[in-house]
Amino acid sequence: NAGVTQTPKFRVLKTGQSMTLLCAQDMNHEYMYWYRQDPGMGLRLIHYSVGEGTTAKGEVPDGYNVSRLKKQNFLLGLESAAPSQTSVYFCASSSGQGGEQYFGPGTRLTVT
Amino acid sequence: GDSVTQMEGPVTLSEEAFLTINCTYTATGYPSLFWYVQYPGEGLQLLLKATKADDKGSNKGFEATYRKETTSFHLEKGSVQVSDSAVYFCALGMKTSYDKVIFGPGTSLSVIP
C-alpha cells in the first residue's frame, strides 16, 4: 500500500499562473482533505470531501478550487497564484468513522 | 470555539532526558485526542490517540492520558533519542459530519547527543 501520495513534491510559480495538485489514496477512504501549513500557524483546512462527487469549503478556501471525480483522487487547483499562497500543502484521508487522518508527504509551493 | 493550545518551542533536550510537551484544549462535547508527529521533510503521522476520558494512548515509548477534568493531553517520554527530533502536534477530533480535526500550532523538539 502506498497510502496517500501527492504530486508534485515541489513547484515554483509566478504570480498569476495556475496549477493543479494531485492527491491519491489507496485505502478506500471516503473522506479527503487539503490543508496548508505555514510557520507558526499549524495546519489550516482549505477544502474537504466526504465522498466522490462532493466537496465543501474549509477554514481558508479563498483562491482555491477542488474536485473529487473519483473516490481515490482529490485535486486542488490554484487558478491565479498569489505570493500569499506560498506554503506547504498536505492532503489527508480518513475512513469517516471518527478516527485518525492519514497524510501525504506534502507539496512545497513557492509563488514569486 | 474549539481550540488546542500547546507549549511553545523549540524544545532542546539531551539524549535520554525526560520529555513533557503540554497540551490543553477547549471543546464542546467529547472529542477524541491525538498526537501527531512530523519528521523533517515528511507529512504528519499519528503517534497516539485516546477516545474518551482517562484513556491512555501509548506508542514508541510515548504516552498521553486524556484528562477531562483539566482538559489536557500532555505528551511524555521517559528517555528521548536523537531520532525523536521532530515537530509534535496535539489535535482534537470532533464528531462532525466530516470528522473535523483541529490541530495545535506544533512544538519543535531537538534531541542532541
Coordinates of C-alpha atoms in Angstrom, one line a residue:
Chain A
N1 CA 0.0 0.0 0.0
A2 CA 1.3 3.4 -0.9
G3 CA -1.1 5.2 1.4
V4 CA -1.6 8.8 0.4
T5 CA 0.6 10.2 -2.4
Q6 CA 0.9 13.8 -3.7
T7 CA 2.3 15.2 -6.9
P8 CA 4.3 17.2 -7.4
K9 CA 6.7 17.4 -4.4
F10 CA 8.0 20.9 -5.3
R11 CA 6.8 23.7 -7.6
V12 CA 7.7 27.3 -8.3
L13 CA 5.0 29.5 -9.9
K14 CA 5.0 33.1 -11.0
T15 CA 2.1 35.3 -9.8
G16 CA -1.0 34.8 -11.9
Q17 CA 0.0 31.3 -13.1
S18 CA -2.3 28.3 -12.5
M19 CA -1.6 24.8 -11.3
T20 CA -3.2 21.6 -10.0
L21 CA -2.0 19.5 -7.1
L22 CA -3.0 15.8 -7.2
C23 CA -3.7 13.6 -4.2
A24 CA -4.3 9.9 -4.4
Q25 CA -5.2 7.4 -1.7
D26 CA -5.4 3.6 -2.0
M27 CA -7.1 2.9 1.4
N28 CA -10.7 3.2 0.0
H29 CA -11.3 6.2 2.4
E30 CA -14.5 8.2 2.0
Y31 CA -13.2 11.5 3.4
M32 CA -10.3 13.5 1.9
Y33 CA -8.9 16.9 2.9
W34 CA -6.5 19.6 1.8
Y35 CA -4.5 21.6 4.3
R36 CA -1.9 24.3 4.1
Q37 CA 0.9 24.6 6.7
D38 CA 2.5 27.9 7.4
P39 CA 5.2 28.7 10.1
G40 CA 3.6 29.2 13.5
M41 CA 0.1 28.6 12.3
G42 CA -0.2 24.8 12.4
L43 CA -2.4 23.3 9.7
R44 CA -5.4 25.1 8.3
L45 CA -8.1 23.3 6.3
I46 CA -8.7 24.5 2.8
H47 CA -11.4 22.2 1.4
Y48 CA -12.7 18.7 2.1
S49 CA -14.7 16.0 0.6
V50 CA -17.0 13.4 2.3
G51 CA -17.4 11.3 -0.9
E52 CA -17.0 11.0 -4.6
G53 CA -18.6 14.0 -6.3
T54 CA -18.8 16.1 -3.1
T55 CA -16.7 19.0 -1.9
A56 CA -17.0 21.7 0.7
K57 CA -15.2 24.7 2.0
G58 CA -12.9 24.6 5.0
E59 CA -11.3 27.4 7.0
V60 CA -9.3 29.1 4.3
P61 CA -10.9 28.3 0.9
D62 CA -10.4 31.6 -1.0
G63 CA -8.2 31.3 -4.1
Y64 CA -8.5 27.5 -4.3
N65 CA -10.9 25.1 -6.0
V66 CA -11.2 21.3 -5.7
S67 CA -12.7 18.3 -7.4
R68 CA -13.3 14.7 -6.4
L69 CA -14.4 12.9 -9.6
K70 CA -13.0 9.6 -8.4
K71 CA -13.1 8.3 -4.8
Q72 CA -9.3 7.8 -4.7
N73 CA -8.3 11.2 -6.1
F74 CA -8.7 14.7 -4.7
L75 CA -7.4 17.6 -6.8
L76 CA -6.6 21.1 -5.5
G77 CA -6.4 23.9 -8.1
L78 CA -5.0 27.4 -8.0
E79 CA -6.4 29.5 -10.8
S80 CA -4.3 32.6 -10.4
A81 CA -1.5 32.1 -7.9
A82 CA -0.5 34.8 -5.4
P83 CA 2.6 35.1 -3.2
S84 CA 0.3 34.6 -0.2
Q85 CA -0.3 31.1 -1.4
T86 CA 3.4 30.2 -0.8
S87 CA 3.1 27.3 1.6
V88 CA 3.4 23.6 2.1
Y89 CA 0.2 21.7 1.1
F90 CA -0.8 18.5 2.6
C91 CA -3.5 16.1 1.6
A92 CA -5.1 13.7 4.1
S93 CA -7.8 11.0 4.1
S94 CA -9.8 9.2 6.7
S95 CA -12.4 6.4 6.9
G96 CA -15.1 8.7 8.2
Q97 CA -15.6 6.9 11.5
G98 CA -14.1 9.4 13.8
G99 CA -10.6 8.1 13.6
E100 CA -7.3 9.5 12.5
Q101 CA -6.4 11.1 9.3
Y102 CA -3.6 9.8 7.1
F103 CA -1.3 12.3 5.5
G104 CA 0.6 12.6 2.3
P105 CA 4.2 13.8 2.1
G106 CA 3.3 17.3 1.1
T107 CA 3.9 19.7 -1.8
R108 CA 6.1 22.8 -1.3
L109 CA 4.8 25.6 -3.4
T110 CA 6.6 28.9 -3.9
V111 CA 4.8 31.8 -5.7
T112 CA 7.1 34.6 -6.8
Chain B
G1 CA -14.8 27.9 19.8
D2 CA -12.9 24.7 19.9
S3 CA -9.2 25.1 20.1
V4 CA -5.9 23.5 21.1
T5 CA -3.0 25.1 22.9
Q6 CA 0.5 23.7 23.1
M7 CA 3.7 24.8 24.8
E8 CA 5.8 26.9 22.6
G9 CA 9.0 25.6 21.3
P10 CA 11.6 24.9 20.2
V11 CA 12.5 22.4 22.9
T12 CA 16.0 21.2 23.1
L13 CA 16.9 18.1 25.2
S14 CA 19.9 15.9 25.7
E15 CA 19.6 12.2 24.7
E16 CA 18.0 10.1 27.5
A17 CA 16.3 13.2 29.1
F18 CA 12.6 13.1 30.1
L19 CA 10.2 14.8 27.8
T20 CA 6.9 16.6 28.5
I21 CA 5.0 18.6 25.9
N22 CA 1.9 20.3 27.4
C23 CA -1.4 20.3 25.5
T24 CA -4.7 21.8 26.7
Y25 CA -7.9 22.1 24.8
T26 CA -11.3 23.8 24.7
A27 CA -14.1 21.8 23.2
T28 CA -17.8 21.2 23.3
G29 CA -18.9 17.7 23.5
Y30 CA -16.4 14.8 23.9
P31 CA -13.7 14.9 21.3
S32 CA -11.0 12.3 20.6
L33 CA -7.5 13.5 21.3
F34 CA -4.5 12.8 19.1
W35 CA -0.7 13.4 19.0
Y36 CA 0.8 13.6 15.5
V37 CA 4.5 13.7 14.7
Q38 CA 6.1 15.3 11.7
Y39 CA 9.7 14.3 10.9
P40 CA 11.7 16.7 8.7
G41 CA 10.5 16.8 5.1
E42 CA 7.6 14.4 5.7
G43 CA 3.9 14.6 6.3
L44 CA 2.2 14.1 9.7
Q45 CA 1.7 10.7 11.1
L46 CA -0.4 9.6 14.0
L47 CA 1.7 8.9 17.1
L48 CA -1.0 8.0 19.6
K49 CA -4.7 8.7 20.4
A50 CA -7.3 8.5 23.1
T51 CA -11.0 8.5 22.5
K52 CA -12.5 9.0 26.0
A53 CA -11.7 10.4 29.4
D54 CA -9.0 8.6 31.4
D55 CA -7.8 6.7 28.3
K56 CA -4.1 6.4 27.9
G57 CA -2.6 6.4 24.5
S58 CA 0.9 5.0 24.0
N59 CA 3.3 4.2 21.2
K60 CA 7.1 4.0 20.7
G61 CA 7.7 4.9 24.4
F62 CA 5.4 8.0 24.2
E63 CA 2.3 8.3 26.4
A64 CA -0.5 10.7 27.0
T65 CA -3.6 10.5 29.2
Y66 CA -7.0 12.1 28.3
R67 CA -7.7 14.3 31.4
K68 CA -11.2 15.7 31.1
E69 CA -11.1 17.5 34.5
T70 CA -8.1 19.5 33.4
T71 CA -8.8 19.5 29.7
S72 CA -5.3 18.3 29.0
F73 CA -3.5 15.7 27.0
H74 CA 0.2 16.1 27.8
L75 CA 2.8 14.0 25.9
E76 CA 5.6 12.3 27.8
K77 CA 8.5 10.1 27.1
G78 CA 10.9 8.8 29.7
S79 CA 14.1 8.8 27.7
V80 CA 14.3 10.6 24.3
Q81 CA 16.6 9.7 21.5
V82 CA 18.1 11.7 18.7
S83 CA 15.6 10.0 16.3
D84 CA 12.7 11.6 18.2
S85 CA 13.7 15.1 16.8
A86 CA 10.6 16.2 15.1
V87 CA 7.6 18.6 15.3
Y88 CA 4.7 17.3 17.6
F89 CA 1.1 18.3 17.1
C90 CA -1.7 17.9 19.6
A91 CA -5.1 17.7 17.9
L92 CA -8.8 17.4 18.6
G93 CA -11.0 15.0 16.7
M94 CA -14.5 16.4 16.5
K95 CA -17.5 14.3 15.8
T96 CA -18.8 16.4 12.9
S97 CA -20.2 15.5 9.5
Y98 CA -16.7 15.4 8.1
D99 CA -14.6 14.3 11.1
K100 CA -13.1 17.7 11.6
V101 CA -9.6 17.7 13.3
I102 CA -8.3 20.9 14.9
F103 CA -4.5 21.0 15.2
G104 CA -2.4 22.9 17.6
P105 CA 0.5 25.0 16.3
G106 CA 3.1 22.3 16.9
T107 CA 6.1 22.0 19.2
S108 CA 9.5 21.5 17.6
L109 CA 11.8 19.1 19.5
S110 CA 15.5 18.7 19.0
V111 CA 17.4 16.0 20.8
I112 CA 21.2 16.4 20.9
P113 CA 23.7 13.5 21.6

